[in-house]
Coordinates of C-alpha atoms and ligand atoms in Angstrom, one line a residue:
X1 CA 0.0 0.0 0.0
X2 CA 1.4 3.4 -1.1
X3 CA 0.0 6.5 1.0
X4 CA -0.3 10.0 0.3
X5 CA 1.4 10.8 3.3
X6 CA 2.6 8.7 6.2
X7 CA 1.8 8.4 9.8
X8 CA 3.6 10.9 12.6
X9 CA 5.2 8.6 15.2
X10 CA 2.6 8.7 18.2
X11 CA 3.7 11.6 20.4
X12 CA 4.8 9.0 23.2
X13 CA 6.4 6.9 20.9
X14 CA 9.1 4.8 23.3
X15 CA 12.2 5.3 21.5
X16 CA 15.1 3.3 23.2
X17 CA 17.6 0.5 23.1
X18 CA 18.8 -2.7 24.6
X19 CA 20.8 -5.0 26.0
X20 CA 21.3 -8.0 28.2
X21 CA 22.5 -8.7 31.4
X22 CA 25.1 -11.5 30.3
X23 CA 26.2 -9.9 27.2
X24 CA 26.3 -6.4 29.1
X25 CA 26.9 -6.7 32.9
X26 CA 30.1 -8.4 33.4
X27 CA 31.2 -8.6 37.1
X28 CA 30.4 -12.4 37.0
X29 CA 31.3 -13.6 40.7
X30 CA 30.6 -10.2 42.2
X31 CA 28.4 -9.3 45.0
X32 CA 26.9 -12.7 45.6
X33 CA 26.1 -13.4 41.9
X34 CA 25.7 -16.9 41.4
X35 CA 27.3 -19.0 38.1
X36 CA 24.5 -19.1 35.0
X37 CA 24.8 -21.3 32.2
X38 CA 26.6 -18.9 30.5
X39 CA 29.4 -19.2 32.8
X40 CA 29.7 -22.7 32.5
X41 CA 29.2 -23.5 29.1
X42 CA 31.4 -23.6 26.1
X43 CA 31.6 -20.7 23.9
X44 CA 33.1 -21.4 20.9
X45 CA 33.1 -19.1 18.4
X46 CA 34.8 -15.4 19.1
X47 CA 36.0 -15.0 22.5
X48 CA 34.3 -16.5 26.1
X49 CA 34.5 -13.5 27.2
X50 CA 31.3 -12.9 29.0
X51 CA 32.8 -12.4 32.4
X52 CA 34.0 -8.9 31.7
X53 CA 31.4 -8.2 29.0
X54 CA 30.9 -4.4 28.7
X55 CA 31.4 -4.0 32.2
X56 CA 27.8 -2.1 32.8
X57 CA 27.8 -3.6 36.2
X58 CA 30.4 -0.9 37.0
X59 CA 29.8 1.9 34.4
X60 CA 25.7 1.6 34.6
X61 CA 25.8 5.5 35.8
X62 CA 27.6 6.7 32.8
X63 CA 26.0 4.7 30.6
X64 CA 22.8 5.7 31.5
X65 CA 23.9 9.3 31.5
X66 CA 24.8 9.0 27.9
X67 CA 21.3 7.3 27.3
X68 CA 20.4 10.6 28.4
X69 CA 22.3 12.2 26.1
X70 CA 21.2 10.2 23.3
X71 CA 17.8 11.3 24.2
X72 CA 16.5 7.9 25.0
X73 CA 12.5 7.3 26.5
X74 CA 13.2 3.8 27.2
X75 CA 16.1 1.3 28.2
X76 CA 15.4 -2.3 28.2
X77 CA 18.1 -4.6 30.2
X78 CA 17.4 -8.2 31.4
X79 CA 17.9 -8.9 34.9
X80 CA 20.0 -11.4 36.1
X81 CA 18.4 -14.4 38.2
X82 CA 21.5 -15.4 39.4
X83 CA 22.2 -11.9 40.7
X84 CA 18.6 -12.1 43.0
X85 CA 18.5 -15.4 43.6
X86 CA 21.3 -18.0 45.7
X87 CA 18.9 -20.6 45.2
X88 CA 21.1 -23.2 46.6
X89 CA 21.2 -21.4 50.0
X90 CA 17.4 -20.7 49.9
X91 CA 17.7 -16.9 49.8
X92 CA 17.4 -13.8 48.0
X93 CA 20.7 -11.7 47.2
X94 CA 20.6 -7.9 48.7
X95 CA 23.1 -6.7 46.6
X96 CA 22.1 -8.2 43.4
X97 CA 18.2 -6.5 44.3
X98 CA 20.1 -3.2 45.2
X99 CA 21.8 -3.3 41.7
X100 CA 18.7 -3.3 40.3
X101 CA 17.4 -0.8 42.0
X102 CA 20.0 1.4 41.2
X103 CA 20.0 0.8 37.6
X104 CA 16.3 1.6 37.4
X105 CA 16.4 4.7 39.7
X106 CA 19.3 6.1 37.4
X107 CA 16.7 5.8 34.3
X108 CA 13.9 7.0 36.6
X109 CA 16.0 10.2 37.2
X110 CA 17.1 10.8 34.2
X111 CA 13.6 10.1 32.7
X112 CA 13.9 6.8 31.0
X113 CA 11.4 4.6 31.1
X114 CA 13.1 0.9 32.2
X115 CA 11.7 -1.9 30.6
X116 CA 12.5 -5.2 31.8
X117 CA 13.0 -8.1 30.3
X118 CA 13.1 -11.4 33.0
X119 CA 15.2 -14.1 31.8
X120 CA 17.6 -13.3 28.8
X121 CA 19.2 -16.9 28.0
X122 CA 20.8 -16.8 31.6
X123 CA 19.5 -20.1 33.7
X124 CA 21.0 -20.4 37.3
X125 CA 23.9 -23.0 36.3
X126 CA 22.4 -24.8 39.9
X127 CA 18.8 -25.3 38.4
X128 CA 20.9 -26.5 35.3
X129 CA 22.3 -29.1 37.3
X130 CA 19.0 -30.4 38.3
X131 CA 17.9 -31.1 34.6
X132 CA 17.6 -27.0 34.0
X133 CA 14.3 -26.3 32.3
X134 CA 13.6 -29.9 31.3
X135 CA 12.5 -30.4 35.1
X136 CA 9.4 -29.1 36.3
X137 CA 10.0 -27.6 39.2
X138 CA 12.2 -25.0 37.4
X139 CA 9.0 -23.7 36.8
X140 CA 8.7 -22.7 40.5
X141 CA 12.0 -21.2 41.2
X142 CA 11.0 -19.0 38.4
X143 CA 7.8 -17.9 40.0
X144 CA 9.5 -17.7 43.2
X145 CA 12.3 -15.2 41.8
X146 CA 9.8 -13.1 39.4
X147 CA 8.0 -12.5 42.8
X148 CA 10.6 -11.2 44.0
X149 CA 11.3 -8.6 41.2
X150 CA 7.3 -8.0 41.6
X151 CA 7.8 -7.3 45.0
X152 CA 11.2 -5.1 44.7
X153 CA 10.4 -3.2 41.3
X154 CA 6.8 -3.7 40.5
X155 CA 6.2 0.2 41.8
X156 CA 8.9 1.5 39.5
X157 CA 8.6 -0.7 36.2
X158 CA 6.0 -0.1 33.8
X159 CA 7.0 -2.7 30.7
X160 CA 8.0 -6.5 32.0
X161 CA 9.5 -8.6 29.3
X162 CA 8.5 -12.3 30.3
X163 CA 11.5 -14.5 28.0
X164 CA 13.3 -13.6 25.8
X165 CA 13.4 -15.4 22.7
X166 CA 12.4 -18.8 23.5
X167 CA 12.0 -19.6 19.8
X168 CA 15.6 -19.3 19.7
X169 CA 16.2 -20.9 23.0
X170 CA 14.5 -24.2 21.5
X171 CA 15.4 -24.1 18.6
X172 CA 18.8 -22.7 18.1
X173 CA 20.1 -23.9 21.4
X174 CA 23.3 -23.7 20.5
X175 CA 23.7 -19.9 19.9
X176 CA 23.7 -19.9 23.7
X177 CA 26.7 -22.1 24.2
X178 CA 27.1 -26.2 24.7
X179 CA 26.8 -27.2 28.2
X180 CA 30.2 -28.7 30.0
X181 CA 29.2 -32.3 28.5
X182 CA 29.2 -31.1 24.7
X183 CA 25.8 -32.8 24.1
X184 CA 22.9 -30.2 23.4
X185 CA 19.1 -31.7 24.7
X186 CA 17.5 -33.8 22.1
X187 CA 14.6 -32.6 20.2
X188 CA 12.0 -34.3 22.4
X189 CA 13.9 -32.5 24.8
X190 CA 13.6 -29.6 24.0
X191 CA 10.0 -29.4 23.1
X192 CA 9.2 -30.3 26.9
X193 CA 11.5 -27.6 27.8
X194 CA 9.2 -24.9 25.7
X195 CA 6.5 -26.8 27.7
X196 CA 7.7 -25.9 30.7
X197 CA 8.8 -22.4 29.8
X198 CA 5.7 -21.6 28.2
X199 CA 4.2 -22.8 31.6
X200 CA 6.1 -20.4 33.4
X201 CA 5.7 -17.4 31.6
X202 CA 2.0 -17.9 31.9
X203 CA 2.1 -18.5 35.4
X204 CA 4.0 -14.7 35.8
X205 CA 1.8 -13.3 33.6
X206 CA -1.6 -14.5 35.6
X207 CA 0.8 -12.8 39.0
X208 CA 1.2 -10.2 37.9
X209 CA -2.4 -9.2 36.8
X210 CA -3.5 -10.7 40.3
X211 CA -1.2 -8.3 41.6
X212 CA -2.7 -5.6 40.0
X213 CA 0.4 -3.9 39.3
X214 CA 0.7 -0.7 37.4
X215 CA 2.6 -1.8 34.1
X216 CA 2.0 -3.9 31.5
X217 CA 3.2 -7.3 30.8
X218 CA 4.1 -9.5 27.6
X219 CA 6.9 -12.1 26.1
X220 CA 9.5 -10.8 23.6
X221 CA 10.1 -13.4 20.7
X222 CA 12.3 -13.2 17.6
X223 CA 9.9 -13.2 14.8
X224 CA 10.0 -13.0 11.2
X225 CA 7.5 -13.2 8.2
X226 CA 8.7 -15.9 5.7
X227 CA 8.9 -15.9 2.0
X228 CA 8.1 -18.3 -0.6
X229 CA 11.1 -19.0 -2.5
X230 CA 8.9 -19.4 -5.6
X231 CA 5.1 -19.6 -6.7
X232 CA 5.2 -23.3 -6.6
X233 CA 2.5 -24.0 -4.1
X234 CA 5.0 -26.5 -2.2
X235 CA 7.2 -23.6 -1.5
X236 CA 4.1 -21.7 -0.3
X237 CA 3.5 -25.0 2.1
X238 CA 7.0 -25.2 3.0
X239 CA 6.9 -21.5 4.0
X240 CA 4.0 -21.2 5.6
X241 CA 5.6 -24.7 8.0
X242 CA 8.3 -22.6 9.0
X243 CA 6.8 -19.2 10.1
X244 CA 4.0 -21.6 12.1
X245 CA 6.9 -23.4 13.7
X246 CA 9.6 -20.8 14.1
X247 CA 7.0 -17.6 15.3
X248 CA 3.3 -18.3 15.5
X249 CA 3.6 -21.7 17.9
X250 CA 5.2 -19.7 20.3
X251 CA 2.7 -17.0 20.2
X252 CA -0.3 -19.1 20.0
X253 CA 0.8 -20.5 23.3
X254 CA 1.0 -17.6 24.9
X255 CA -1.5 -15.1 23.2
X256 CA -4.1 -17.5 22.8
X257 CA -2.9 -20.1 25.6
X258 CA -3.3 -23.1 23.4
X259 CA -0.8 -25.1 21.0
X260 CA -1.5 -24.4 17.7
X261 CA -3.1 -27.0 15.4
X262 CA -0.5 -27.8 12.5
X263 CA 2.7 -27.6 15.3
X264 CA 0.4 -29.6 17.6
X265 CA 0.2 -32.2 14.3
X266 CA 3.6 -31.9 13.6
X267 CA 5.3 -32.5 17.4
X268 CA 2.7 -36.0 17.6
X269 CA 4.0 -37.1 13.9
X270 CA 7.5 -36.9 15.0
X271 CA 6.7 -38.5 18.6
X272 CA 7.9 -35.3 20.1
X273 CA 4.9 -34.2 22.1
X274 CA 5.7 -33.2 25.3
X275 CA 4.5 -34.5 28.6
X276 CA 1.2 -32.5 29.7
X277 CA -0.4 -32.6 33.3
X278 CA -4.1 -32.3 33.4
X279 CA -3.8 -28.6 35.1
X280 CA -1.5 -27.3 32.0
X281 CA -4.3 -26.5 29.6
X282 CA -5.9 -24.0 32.2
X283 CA -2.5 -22.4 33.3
X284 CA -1.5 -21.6 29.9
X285 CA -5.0 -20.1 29.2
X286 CA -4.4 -18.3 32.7
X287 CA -1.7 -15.7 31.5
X288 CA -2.7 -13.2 28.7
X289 CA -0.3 -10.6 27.4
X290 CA -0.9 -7.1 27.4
X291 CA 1.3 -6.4 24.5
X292 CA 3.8 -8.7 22.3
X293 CA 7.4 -7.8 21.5
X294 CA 9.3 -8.8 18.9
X295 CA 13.2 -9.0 18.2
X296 CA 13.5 -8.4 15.1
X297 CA 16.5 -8.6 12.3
X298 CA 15.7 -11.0 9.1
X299 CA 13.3 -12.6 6.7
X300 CA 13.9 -15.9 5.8
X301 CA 13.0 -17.4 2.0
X302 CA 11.9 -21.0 2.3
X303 CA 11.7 -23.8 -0.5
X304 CA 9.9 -26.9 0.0
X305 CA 12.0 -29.8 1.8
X306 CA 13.7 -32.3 -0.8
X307 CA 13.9 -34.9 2.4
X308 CA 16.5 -36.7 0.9
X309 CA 19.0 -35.5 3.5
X310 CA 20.0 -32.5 2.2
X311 CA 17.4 -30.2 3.5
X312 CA 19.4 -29.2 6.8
X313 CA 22.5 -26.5 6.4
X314 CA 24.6 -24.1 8.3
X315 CA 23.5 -20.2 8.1
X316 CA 25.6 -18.7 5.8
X317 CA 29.0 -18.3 7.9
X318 CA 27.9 -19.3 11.2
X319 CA 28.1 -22.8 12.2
X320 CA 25.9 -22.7 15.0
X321 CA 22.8 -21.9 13.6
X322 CA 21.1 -24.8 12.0
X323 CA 18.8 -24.1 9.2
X324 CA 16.1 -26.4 7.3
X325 CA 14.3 -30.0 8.4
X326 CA 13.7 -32.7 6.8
X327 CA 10.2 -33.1 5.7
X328 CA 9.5 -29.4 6.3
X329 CA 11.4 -26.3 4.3
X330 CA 15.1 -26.2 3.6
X331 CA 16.3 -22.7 3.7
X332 CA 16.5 -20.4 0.2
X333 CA 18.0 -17.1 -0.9
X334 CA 16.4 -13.7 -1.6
X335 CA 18.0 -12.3 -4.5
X336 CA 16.0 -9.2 -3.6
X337 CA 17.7 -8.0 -0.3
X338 CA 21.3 -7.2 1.0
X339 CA 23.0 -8.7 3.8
X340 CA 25.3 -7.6 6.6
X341 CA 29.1 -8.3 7.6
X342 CA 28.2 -11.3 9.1
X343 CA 25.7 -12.8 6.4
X344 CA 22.7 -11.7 8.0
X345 CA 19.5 -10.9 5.8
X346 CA 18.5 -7.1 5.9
X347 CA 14.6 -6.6 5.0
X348 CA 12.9 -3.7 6.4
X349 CA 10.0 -4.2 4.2
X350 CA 9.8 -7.2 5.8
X351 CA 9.6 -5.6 9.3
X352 CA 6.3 -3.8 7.8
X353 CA 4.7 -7.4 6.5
X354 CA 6.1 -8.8 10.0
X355 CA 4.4 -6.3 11.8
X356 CA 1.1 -6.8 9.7
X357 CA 1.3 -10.4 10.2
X358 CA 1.2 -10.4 13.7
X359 CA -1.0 -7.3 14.6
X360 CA -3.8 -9.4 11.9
X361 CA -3.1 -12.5 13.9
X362 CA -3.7 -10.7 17.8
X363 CA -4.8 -7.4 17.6
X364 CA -2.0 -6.4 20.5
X365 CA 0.2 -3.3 21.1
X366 CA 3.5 -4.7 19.9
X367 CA 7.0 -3.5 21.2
X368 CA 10.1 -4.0 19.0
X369 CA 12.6 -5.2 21.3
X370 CA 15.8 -5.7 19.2
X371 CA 16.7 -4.7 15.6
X372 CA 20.2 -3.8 15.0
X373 CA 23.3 -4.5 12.2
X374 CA 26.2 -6.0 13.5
X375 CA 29.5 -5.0 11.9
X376 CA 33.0 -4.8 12.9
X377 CA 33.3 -0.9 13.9
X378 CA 36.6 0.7 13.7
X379 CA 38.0 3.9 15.3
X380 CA 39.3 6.3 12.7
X381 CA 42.3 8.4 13.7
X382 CA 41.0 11.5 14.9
X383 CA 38.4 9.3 17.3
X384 CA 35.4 9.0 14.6
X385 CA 33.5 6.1 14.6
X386 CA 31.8 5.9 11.2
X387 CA 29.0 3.2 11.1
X388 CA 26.9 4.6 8.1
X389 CA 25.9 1.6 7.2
X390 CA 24.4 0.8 10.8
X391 CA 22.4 4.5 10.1
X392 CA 21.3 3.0 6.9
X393 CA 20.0 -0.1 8.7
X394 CA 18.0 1.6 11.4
X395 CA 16.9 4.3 9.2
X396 CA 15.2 2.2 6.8
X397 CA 13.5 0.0 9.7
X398 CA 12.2 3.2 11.1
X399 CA 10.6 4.1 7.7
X400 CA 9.3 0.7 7.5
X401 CA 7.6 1.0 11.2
X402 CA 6.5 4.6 10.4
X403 CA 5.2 2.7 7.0
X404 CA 3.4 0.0 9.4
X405 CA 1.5 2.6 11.6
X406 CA 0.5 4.2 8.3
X407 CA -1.2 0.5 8.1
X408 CA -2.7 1.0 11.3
X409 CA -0.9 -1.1 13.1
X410 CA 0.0 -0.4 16.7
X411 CA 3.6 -0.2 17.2
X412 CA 4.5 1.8 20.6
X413 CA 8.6 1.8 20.6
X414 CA 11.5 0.7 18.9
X415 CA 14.5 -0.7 21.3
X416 CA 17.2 -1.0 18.5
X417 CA 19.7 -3.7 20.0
X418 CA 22.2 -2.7 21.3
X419 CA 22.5 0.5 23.6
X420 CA 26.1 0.3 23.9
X421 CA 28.6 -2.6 22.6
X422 CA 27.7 -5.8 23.8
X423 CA 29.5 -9.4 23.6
X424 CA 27.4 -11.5 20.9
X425 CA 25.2 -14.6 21.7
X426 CA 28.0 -16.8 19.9
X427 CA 30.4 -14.4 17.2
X428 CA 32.2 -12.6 20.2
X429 CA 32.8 -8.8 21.0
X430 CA 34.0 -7.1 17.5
X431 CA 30.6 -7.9 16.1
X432 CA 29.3 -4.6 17.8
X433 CA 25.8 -3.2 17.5
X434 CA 25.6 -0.5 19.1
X435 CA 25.5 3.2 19.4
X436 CA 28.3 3.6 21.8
X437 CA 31.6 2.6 21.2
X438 CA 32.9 0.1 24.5
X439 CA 36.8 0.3 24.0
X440 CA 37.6 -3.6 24.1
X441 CA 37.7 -6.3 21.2
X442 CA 38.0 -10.0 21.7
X443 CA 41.9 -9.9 22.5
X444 CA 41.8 -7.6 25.2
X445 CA 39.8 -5.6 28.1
X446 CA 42.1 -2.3 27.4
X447 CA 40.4 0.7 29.1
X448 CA 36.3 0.0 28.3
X449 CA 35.8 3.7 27.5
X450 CA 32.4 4.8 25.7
X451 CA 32.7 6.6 22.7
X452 CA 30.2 7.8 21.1
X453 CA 29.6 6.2 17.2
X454 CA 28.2 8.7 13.9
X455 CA 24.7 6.7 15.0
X456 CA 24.6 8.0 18.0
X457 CA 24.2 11.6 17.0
X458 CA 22.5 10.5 13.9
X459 CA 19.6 8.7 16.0
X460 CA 19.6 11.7 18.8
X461 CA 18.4 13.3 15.8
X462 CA 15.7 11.0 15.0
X463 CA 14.7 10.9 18.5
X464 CA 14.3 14.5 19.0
X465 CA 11.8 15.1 15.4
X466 CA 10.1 12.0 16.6
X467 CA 11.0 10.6 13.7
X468 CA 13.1 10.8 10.8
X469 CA 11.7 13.7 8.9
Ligands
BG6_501 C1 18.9 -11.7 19.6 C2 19.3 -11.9 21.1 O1 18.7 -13.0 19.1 O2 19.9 -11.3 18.8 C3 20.5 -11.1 21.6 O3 18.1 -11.6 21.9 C4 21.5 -11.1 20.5 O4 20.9 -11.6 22.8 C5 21.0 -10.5 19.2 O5 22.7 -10.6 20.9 C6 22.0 -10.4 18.1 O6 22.5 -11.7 17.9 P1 24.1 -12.1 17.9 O7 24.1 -13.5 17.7 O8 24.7 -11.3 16.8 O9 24.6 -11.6 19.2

């Protein structure tokens, strides 16, 4: 749809950005945090070098003061379980809580609004030891730690972010490390795992409306629309297979609270349907969503599945992420779009059609969470840091929202990923993101100094026109 004129950005329009506590915080064994997976597990691509990160634990007033600068309405960061919670001693961590608090009073006082996101990849490495999220009663130590954040920041926090990415969490497990024995969980596995997770975020969401707390609360997937690679009506099947599988199951579960039909065929085709007590139909229907946010980065184009063995491949240039299954898609390529450094897709039409797609589907506020171009910055001589191609990026995604509330739909803030320079899920620290500079690479710590990139005072801009005109 072509329109005469677009859409002005809502006047309260929450433009931010984000980042993670593992990939952020640093300060791994300090004040009474307790080892996460991420801790323990193998890292094998770019550097393991989460335990320093960005070192936000220790910079989290300047950085926030520079979010200040940048002109930012909203920070999202993930709080760390393992920083509230020493569940093996049965107790709640002071100084983890008071870290918390003093991240969120710094936004509060500089006027950014802190959105929260829950559980960011980062499992207590002790509940990991018990079986991790493939045993049930890791539902409960969840509950029992997001009561604690209810009860310590449920006055302060307006936006809580339930999990992050669990489609990625299932079903690229590996772009979160390989646990000490090398072996990820099997498929059958895994799918009991997104049982139990999508048990638990329902469980938070039904606490927190019983709580009757001020904010709003919602889960934060990685979505994408998928193309067909051609008109052949198999490619249509095989595409429609994947954005049902990849997105929509996840969202079904927890927007509508049941599984949805064709991934509820496909899990009792394969034998992988999980185990389900007779209370787990009314828990899931229990928690609905006030708002859905998406991560969002890629399309994906999809050709039907040969299933002759040849359907599954390595993303281009990343041998963690597994592409394509037997029986349904194998993954194609988009002559149509460009791609980044690192081989990644870059579609901001196909933000617009994403956004479509899912405001048709639930007819919910939706928050984009993440969206971001990693590249390999580099510091210039006289101290510039020229990411153009990052401004490109962000610029045409913001079109492509501004396009998408044109349509009507209701998008309420853009959280670009990442804030400042964060360590990546699984290619290390010199694929960088964000708008400030964080003086390190994945040889060294040197000094950690923020500097600000060319995006930074390109999207202050942006920020302060509400918009990009
Ligand atoms: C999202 C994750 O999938 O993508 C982030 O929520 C991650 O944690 C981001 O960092 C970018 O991915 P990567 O693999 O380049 O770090």
């Amino acid at each position: 749809m072509q329109y005469k004129q677009l859409s002005a950005f809502p006047e309260k329009f929450l433009w931010g950005a984000s980042i993670s506590a593992y990939q952020a915080e640093g300060a791994y064994q300090e004040d009474g945090k307790q080892p996460s997976i991420i801790d323990k597990y193998q890292h094998t691509e770019g550097v393991a070098n989460f335990e320093f990160a960005s070192d936000f634990y220790h910079h989290y007033k300047e950085d926030i003061q520079l979010f200040k600068e940048l002109g930012l309405k909203a920070f999202r960061f993930s709080i760390a379980w393992t920083r509230i919670m020493d569940i093996e001693n049965n107790k709640t961590n002071q100084k983890g809580i008071a870290f918390y608090h003093q991240v969120i009073d710094e936004c509060l006082n500089q006027g950014i609004e802190p959105i929260v996101t829950m559980y960011h990849f980062d499992l207590p490495y002790f509940l990991e030891e018990q079986g991790g999220w493939l045993n049930r009663e890791t539902i409960d130590y969840f509950v029992d730690y997001v009561q604690v954040l209810f009860a310590e920041y449920g006055d302060k926090v307006n936006y809580w972010l339930t999990i992050n990415e669990q489609n990625t969490m299932i079903l690229h497990p590996g772009a979160i490390g390989l646990p000490p024995s090398g072996e990820l969980p099997s498929k059958k596995e895994l799918f009991q795992i997104n049982h139990h997770v999508l048990l638990a975020q329902a469980k938070v969401i039904h606490l927190y409306h019983q709580l009757k707390l001020k904010g709003k609360i919602g889960p934060a997937i990685n979505l994408t629309a998928m193309y067909q690679a051609t008109s052949s009506p198999e490619d249509a099947i095989a595409a429609h297979n994947w954005e049902t599988l990849r997105g929509w199951s996840f969202l079904d579960a927890a927007v509508r609270g049941k599984y949805n039909y064709l991934f509820e065929n496909y899990l009792n085709d394969r034998g992988l349907y999980p185990k389900i007590e007779a209370e787990d139909q009314a828990i899931l229907s229990s928690g609905k969503p006030d708002f859905i946010a998406i991560n969002y980065y890629s399309t994906a184009t999809i050709a039907a599945s040969k299933n002759d063995g040849s359907d599954v491949s390595a993303r281009a240039g990343d041998q963690q992420i597994m592409l394509g299954e037997e029986g349904v898609y194998r993954a194609a390529e988009n002559p149509y779009v460009d791609k980044t450094p690192y081989g990644w897709v870059v579609d901001p039409t196909g933000l617009r059609l994403t956004l479509r797609k899912l405001y048709d589907r639930y007819d919910l506020p939706i928050l984009i969470t993440e969206n971001g171009y990693g590249a390999p910055d580099i510091v210039e001589e006289d101290g510039r840091i020229n990411d153009q191609d990052r401004i490109d990026y962000l610029a045409k995604h913001i079109l492509a929202i501004q396009e998408a509330l044109t349509d009507g739909v209701d998008v309420f803030g853009y959280l670009p990923w990442s804030a400042i320079d964060v360590v990546s899920t699984h290619q290390g620290f010199n694929k960088r993101y964000g708008f400030i500079y964080v003086d390190r690479t994945d040889e060294g710590l040197k000094e950690l100094k923020r500097m600000k990139k060319e995006s930074f005072f390109w999207y202050q801009k942006v920020i302060a026109r509400n918009g990009l005109a």
